[in-house]
Amino acid sequence: MAPHTKSRTAAAGKTDSSPKAGNDGKAMSKNSEQQSGTQHMGTELEKFFLEALKDIYWAEKHLTKALPKMAKAATTEELQEAFEGHLMQTEEHVNRLEQVFQVLGHKAQAKKCDAMEGLLKEADSMIDETEDGTITRDVALIMAAQKVEHYEIATYGGLVTLAGTYNLSEAADLLQQTLDEEKETDENLTYIAENHVNHDAGKEGEDDEA
Ligand code: FE
Ligand code: FE
C-alpha cells in the first residue's frame, strides 16, 4: 500500500524494472490498456496535462492583446495583415482551449506562463529599440513573432502527442488544428521576411550615408 512512492524511473517508462506487480495492478496496467485501447492518464499525468493547458491558455489570451500592438507597430502592409490575420486565429485558439477543458470536464482556467510573458516583453523592447516606419522594425517584429510561434508549436506539439497517446481524440484533434495554424503562421512569417522585408532592410540607412 504505497500508491505515491512510484519512482521517477518508473514514471519515465521503465515499468519493466518496477517491483509493483501486486496491489491493484494500476501501475502495471499501461501495456494491457494500450492493447485494449482504454488507456487513461493517471492522476499525476492528468494534473500535468491540465497545468500545461492552463499555461498555454494564459499565453493565448495575452497574445490577443499583444498582436494588435504588433500590427500597429509594423511598417509593411504584409506584416500588418499577417498579425491581424493571426489575431483572428489566436482568438479561435482561445476558444479551442476552452473546448479542450470542457471535453476533459474541467473549467477553463489560466495560469501565468512565464515563457510567454518573457517573449512578449522581448517583443515590446524590439518595438522600443527600432524606429517607427522602418523596415528594420519589421525584421525585429518578425523575429519576435517567430519566437512566439515556435514556443506555441513546441507546446501544442507536446500536448497533441500526449492527448493522442491517451486516446483523448477530441482534445487531440482540437489541439492539432491549432498546431497546424501555428506552423502555417511561422511559414508565412518566413515568407514575408524573405520576400518583403529582409532585403529592403539591408538598404535602410544607405540614404542617410549618401
Ligand atoms: Fe496560438
Ligand atoms: Fe500563434
Tab-separated table of C-alpha atoms and ligand atoms in Angstrom:
chain	number	residue	atom	x	y	z
A	1	MET	CA	0.000	0.000	0.000
A	2	ALA	CA	2.272	2.762	-1.218
A	3	PRO	CA	0.478	4.490	-4.065
A	4	HIS	CA	2.635	7.614	-4.004
A	5	THR	CA	6.061	6.033	-3.873
A	6	LYS	CA	6.195	5.335	-7.571
A	7	SER	CA	9.782	6.021	-8.581
A	8	ARG	CA	10.749	8.645	-11.137
A	9	THR	CA	12.277	5.985	-13.346
A	10	ALA	CA	9.067	4.017	-13.364
A	11	ALA	CA	7.199	7.174	-14.345
A	12	ALA	CA	9.689	7.683	-17.150
A	13	GLY	CA	8.717	4.395	-18.672
A	14	LYS	CA	10.944	1.796	-17.049
A	15	THR	CA	7.963	-0.180	-15.890
A	16	ASP	CA	9.745	-3.479	-16.522
A	17	SER	CA	12.022	-2.941	-13.570
A	18	SER	CA	9.179	-1.884	-11.317
A	19	PRO	CA	8.661	-4.356	-8.486
A	20	LYS	CA	4.996	-3.351	-8.214
A	21	ALA	CA	3.352	-6.369	-9.732
A	22	GLY	CA	0.912	-6.817	-6.915
A	23	ASN	CA	-1.627	-4.403	-5.394
A	24	ASP	CA	-4.399	-3.393	-7.752
A	25	GLY	CA	-2.023	-3.535	-10.670
A	26	LYS	CA	-2.686	0.100	-11.661
A	27	ALA	CA	0.978	0.961	-12.180
A	28	MET	CA	1.398	-2.056	-14.406
A	29	SER	CA	-1.767	-1.669	-16.408
A	30	LYS	CA	-0.330	0.589	-19.100
A	31	ASN	CA	0.511	-2.138	-21.592
A	32	SER	CA	-2.727	-4.047	-21.290
A	33	GLU	CA	-4.713	-0.824	-21.534
A	34	GLN	CA	-2.774	0.135	-24.617
A	35	GLN	CA	-3.769	-3.154	-26.198
A	36	SER	CA	-7.432	-2.769	-25.328
A	37	GLY	CA	-7.459	0.916	-26.305
A	38	THR	CA	-8.863	2.075	-22.985
A	39	GLN	CA	-5.705	3.650	-21.686
A	40	HIS	CA	-6.232	6.635	-19.417
A	41	MET	CA	-3.956	9.159	-17.789
A	42	GLY	CA	-3.016	8.600	-14.204
A	43	THR	CA	-3.847	11.354	-11.750
A	44	GLU	CA	-0.359	12.878	-11.826
A	45	LEU	CA	-0.195	12.992	-15.604
A	46	GLU	CA	-3.703	14.390	-15.894
A	47	LYS	CA	-2.724	17.120	-13.447
A	48	PHE	CA	0.349	17.893	-15.542
A	49	PHE	CA	-1.719	17.977	-18.730
A	50	LEU	CA	-4.207	20.385	-17.160
A	51	GLU	CA	-1.441	22.647	-15.864
A	52	ALA	CA	0.094	22.765	-19.339
A	53	LEU	CA	-3.322	23.684	-20.771
A	54	LYS	CA	-3.729	26.489	-18.214
A	55	ASP	CA	-0.303	27.765	-19.162
A	56	ILE	CA	-0.946	27.935	-22.916
A	57	TYR	CA	-4.453	29.308	-22.243
A	58	TRP	CA	-2.863	32.259	-20.428
A	59	ALA	CA	-0.367	32.630	-23.276
A	60	GLU	CA	-3.048	32.695	-25.992
A	61	LYS	CA	-5.168	35.188	-24.070
A	62	HIS	CA	-2.195	37.510	-23.734
A	63	LEU	CA	-1.394	37.132	-27.402
A	64	THR	CA	-4.821	38.503	-28.274
A	65	LYS	CA	-3.689	41.695	-26.515
A	66	ALA	CA	-0.141	41.725	-27.910
A	67	LEU	CA	-0.932	41.069	-31.588
A	68	PRO	CA	-2.891	44.304	-32.169
A	69	LYS	CA	0.076	46.230	-30.737
A	70	MET	CA	2.445	44.358	-33.022
A	71	ALA	CA	0.213	45.005	-36.047
A	72	LYS	CA	0.115	48.711	-35.211
A	73	ALA	CA	3.890	48.823	-34.842
A	74	ALA	CA	4.581	47.036	-38.142
A	75	THR	CA	5.786	49.047	-41.115
A	76	THR	CA	4.752	46.977	-44.135
A	77	GLU	CA	1.186	46.173	-45.017
A	78	GLU	CA	2.111	42.497	-45.446
A	79	LEU	CA	3.226	42.183	-41.855
A	80	GLN	CA	0.309	44.198	-40.502
A	81	GLU	CA	-2.081	41.884	-42.315
A	82	ALA	CA	-0.231	38.813	-41.106
A	83	PHE	CA	-0.574	39.939	-37.489
A	84	GLU	CA	-4.223	40.873	-37.937
A	85	GLY	CA	-4.957	37.514	-39.551
A	86	HIS	CA	-3.186	35.662	-36.797
A	87	LEU	CA	-5.089	37.658	-34.189
A	88	MET	CA	-8.324	36.152	-35.509
A	89	GLN	CA	-6.779	32.687	-35.415
A	90	THR	CA	-5.496	33.315	-31.900
A	91	GLU	CA	-8.997	34.190	-30.716
A	92	GLU	CA	-10.029	30.805	-32.094
A	93	HIS	CA	-7.099	29.183	-30.260
A	94	VAL	CA	-8.518	30.564	-27.014
A	95	ASN	CA	-11.946	29.111	-27.911
A	96	ARG	CA	-10.454	25.732	-28.795
A	97	LEU	CA	-8.635	25.543	-25.491
A	98	GLU	CA	-11.916	26.265	-23.719
A	99	GLN	CA	-13.392	23.343	-25.659
A	100	VAL	CA	-10.488	21.120	-24.618
A	101	PHE	CA	-11.074	21.997	-20.948
A	102	GLN	CA	-14.748	21.203	-21.460
A	103	VAL	CA	-14.019	17.856	-23.122
A	104	LEU	CA	-11.852	16.968	-20.120
A	105	GLY	CA	-14.609	18.029	-17.736
A	106	HIS	CA	-12.729	20.984	-16.275
A	107	LYS	CA	-13.374	24.677	-16.038
A	108	ALA	CA	-11.154	26.787	-18.323
A	109	GLN	CA	-8.522	28.416	-16.169
A	110	ALA	CA	-5.441	30.464	-16.976
A	111	LYS	CA	-2.123	30.269	-15.153
A	112	LYS	CA	0.641	32.740	-15.851
A	113	CYS	CA	3.042	31.480	-18.478
A	114	ASP	CA	6.481	32.867	-17.614
A	115	ALA	CA	7.896	31.952	-21.011
A	116	MET	CA	5.228	33.840	-22.956
A	117	GLU	CA	5.488	36.792	-20.591
A	118	GLY	CA	9.205	36.928	-21.394
A	119	LEU	CA	8.708	36.551	-25.138
A	120	LEU	CA	6.143	39.351	-25.173
A	121	LYS	CA	8.437	41.579	-23.112
A	122	GLU	CA	11.076	40.933	-25.711
A	123	ALA	CA	8.641	41.904	-28.469
A	124	ASP	CA	7.927	45.140	-26.601
A	125	SER	CA	11.587	46.022	-26.348
A	126	MET	CA	12.065	45.190	-30.041
A	127	ILE	CA	9.463	47.877	-30.734
A	128	ASP	CA	11.170	50.335	-28.359
A	129	GLU	CA	14.589	49.735	-29.848
A	130	THR	CA	13.623	50.171	-33.507
A	131	GLU	CA	12.308	53.219	-35.264
A	132	ASP	CA	8.738	53.666	-36.349
A	133	GLY	CA	8.186	53.280	-40.075
A	134	THR	CA	11.418	51.377	-40.755
A	135	ILE	CA	11.882	48.002	-42.348
A	136	THR	CA	14.282	47.150	-39.544
A	137	ARG	CA	11.250	47.381	-37.227
A	138	ASP	CA	9.579	44.635	-39.282
A	139	VAL	CA	12.681	42.443	-39.210
A	140	ALA	CA	12.666	42.734	-35.431
A	141	LEU	CA	8.922	42.089	-35.149
A	142	ILE	CA	9.117	39.005	-37.357
A	143	MET	CA	11.904	37.600	-35.203
A	144	ALA	CA	9.936	38.258	-32.032
A	145	ALA	CA	6.770	36.772	-33.527
A	146	GLN	CA	8.551	33.655	-34.752
A	147	LYS	CA	9.942	33.034	-31.271
A	148	VAL	CA	6.357	33.134	-30.030
A	149	GLU	CA	5.166	30.772	-32.775
A	150	HIS	CA	7.983	28.330	-32.081
A	151	TYR	CA	7.073	28.295	-28.410
A	152	GLU	CA	3.460	27.578	-29.336
A	153	ILE	CA	4.475	24.874	-31.817
A	154	ALA	CA	6.576	23.145	-29.150
A	155	THR	CA	3.760	23.372	-26.625
A	156	TYR	CA	0.936	22.202	-28.888
A	157	GLY	CA	3.171	19.509	-30.364
A	158	GLY	CA	3.726	18.072	-26.901
A	159	LEU	CA	0.057	18.365	-25.957
A	160	VAL	CA	-1.133	16.675	-29.164
A	161	THR	CA	1.267	13.789	-28.600
A	162	LEU	CA	0.177	13.379	-25.009
A	163	ALA	CA	-3.542	13.567	-25.815
A	164	GLY	CA	-3.075	11.136	-28.711
A	165	THR	CA	-1.180	8.660	-26.550
A	166	TYR	CA	-4.060	8.532	-24.099
A	167	ASN	CA	-6.800	8.315	-26.726
A	168	LEU	CA	-8.193	11.735	-25.927
A	169	SER	CA	-9.005	12.033	-29.593
A	170	GLU	CA	-11.355	15.009	-29.392
A	171	ALA	CA	-8.808	17.024	-27.417
A	172	ALA	CA	-6.018	15.857	-29.726
A	173	ASP	CA	-7.996	16.982	-32.805
A	174	LEU	CA	-8.666	20.434	-31.377
A	175	LEU	CA	-5.039	20.902	-30.355
A	176	GLN	CA	-3.837	19.620	-33.741
A	177	GLN	CA	-5.927	22.225	-35.587
A	178	THR	CA	-4.231	24.980	-33.605
A	179	LEU	CA	-0.806	23.381	-34.075
A	180	ASP	CA	-1.343	23.421	-37.855
A	181	GLU	CA	-2.246	27.111	-37.783
A	182	GLU	CA	0.813	27.992	-35.703
A	183	LYS	CA	3.022	26.170	-38.212
A	184	GLU	CA	1.365	27.959	-41.145
A	185	THR	CA	1.850	31.294	-39.404
A	186	ASP	CA	5.515	30.554	-38.829
A	187	GLU	CA	5.957	29.686	-42.510
A	188	ASN	CA	4.065	32.787	-43.582
A	189	LEU	CA	6.349	34.960	-41.446
A	190	THR	CA	9.386	33.362	-43.068
A	191	TYR	CA	7.852	34.067	-46.472
A	192	ILE	CA	7.250	37.730	-45.585
A	193	ALA	CA	10.808	38.077	-44.284
A	194	GLU	CA	12.283	36.539	-47.411
A	195	ASN	CA	10.097	38.341	-49.920
A	196	HIS	CA	9.131	41.687	-48.450
A	197	VAL	CA	11.352	42.624	-45.577
A	198	ASN	CA	14.895	41.372	-45.147
A	199	HIS	CA	16.236	42.588	-48.474
A	200	ASP	CA	14.741	46.065	-48.087
A	201	ALA	CA	16.027	46.300	-44.529
A	202	GLY	CA	19.550	45.873	-45.854
A	203	LYS	CA	19.142	49.064	-47.865
A	204	GLU	CA	17.949	51.014	-44.865
A	205	GLY	CA	20.389	53.718	-43.773
A	206	GLU	CA	22.071	53.846	-47.163
A	207	ASP	CA	20.222	57.074	-47.944
A	208	ASP	CA	21.437	58.608	-44.689
A	209	GLU	CA	25.014	57.892	-45.627
A	210	ALA	CA	24.639	59.365	-49.113
B	1	FE	FE	-1.934	30.413	-30.857
B	2	FE	FE	0.406	31.751	-32.748
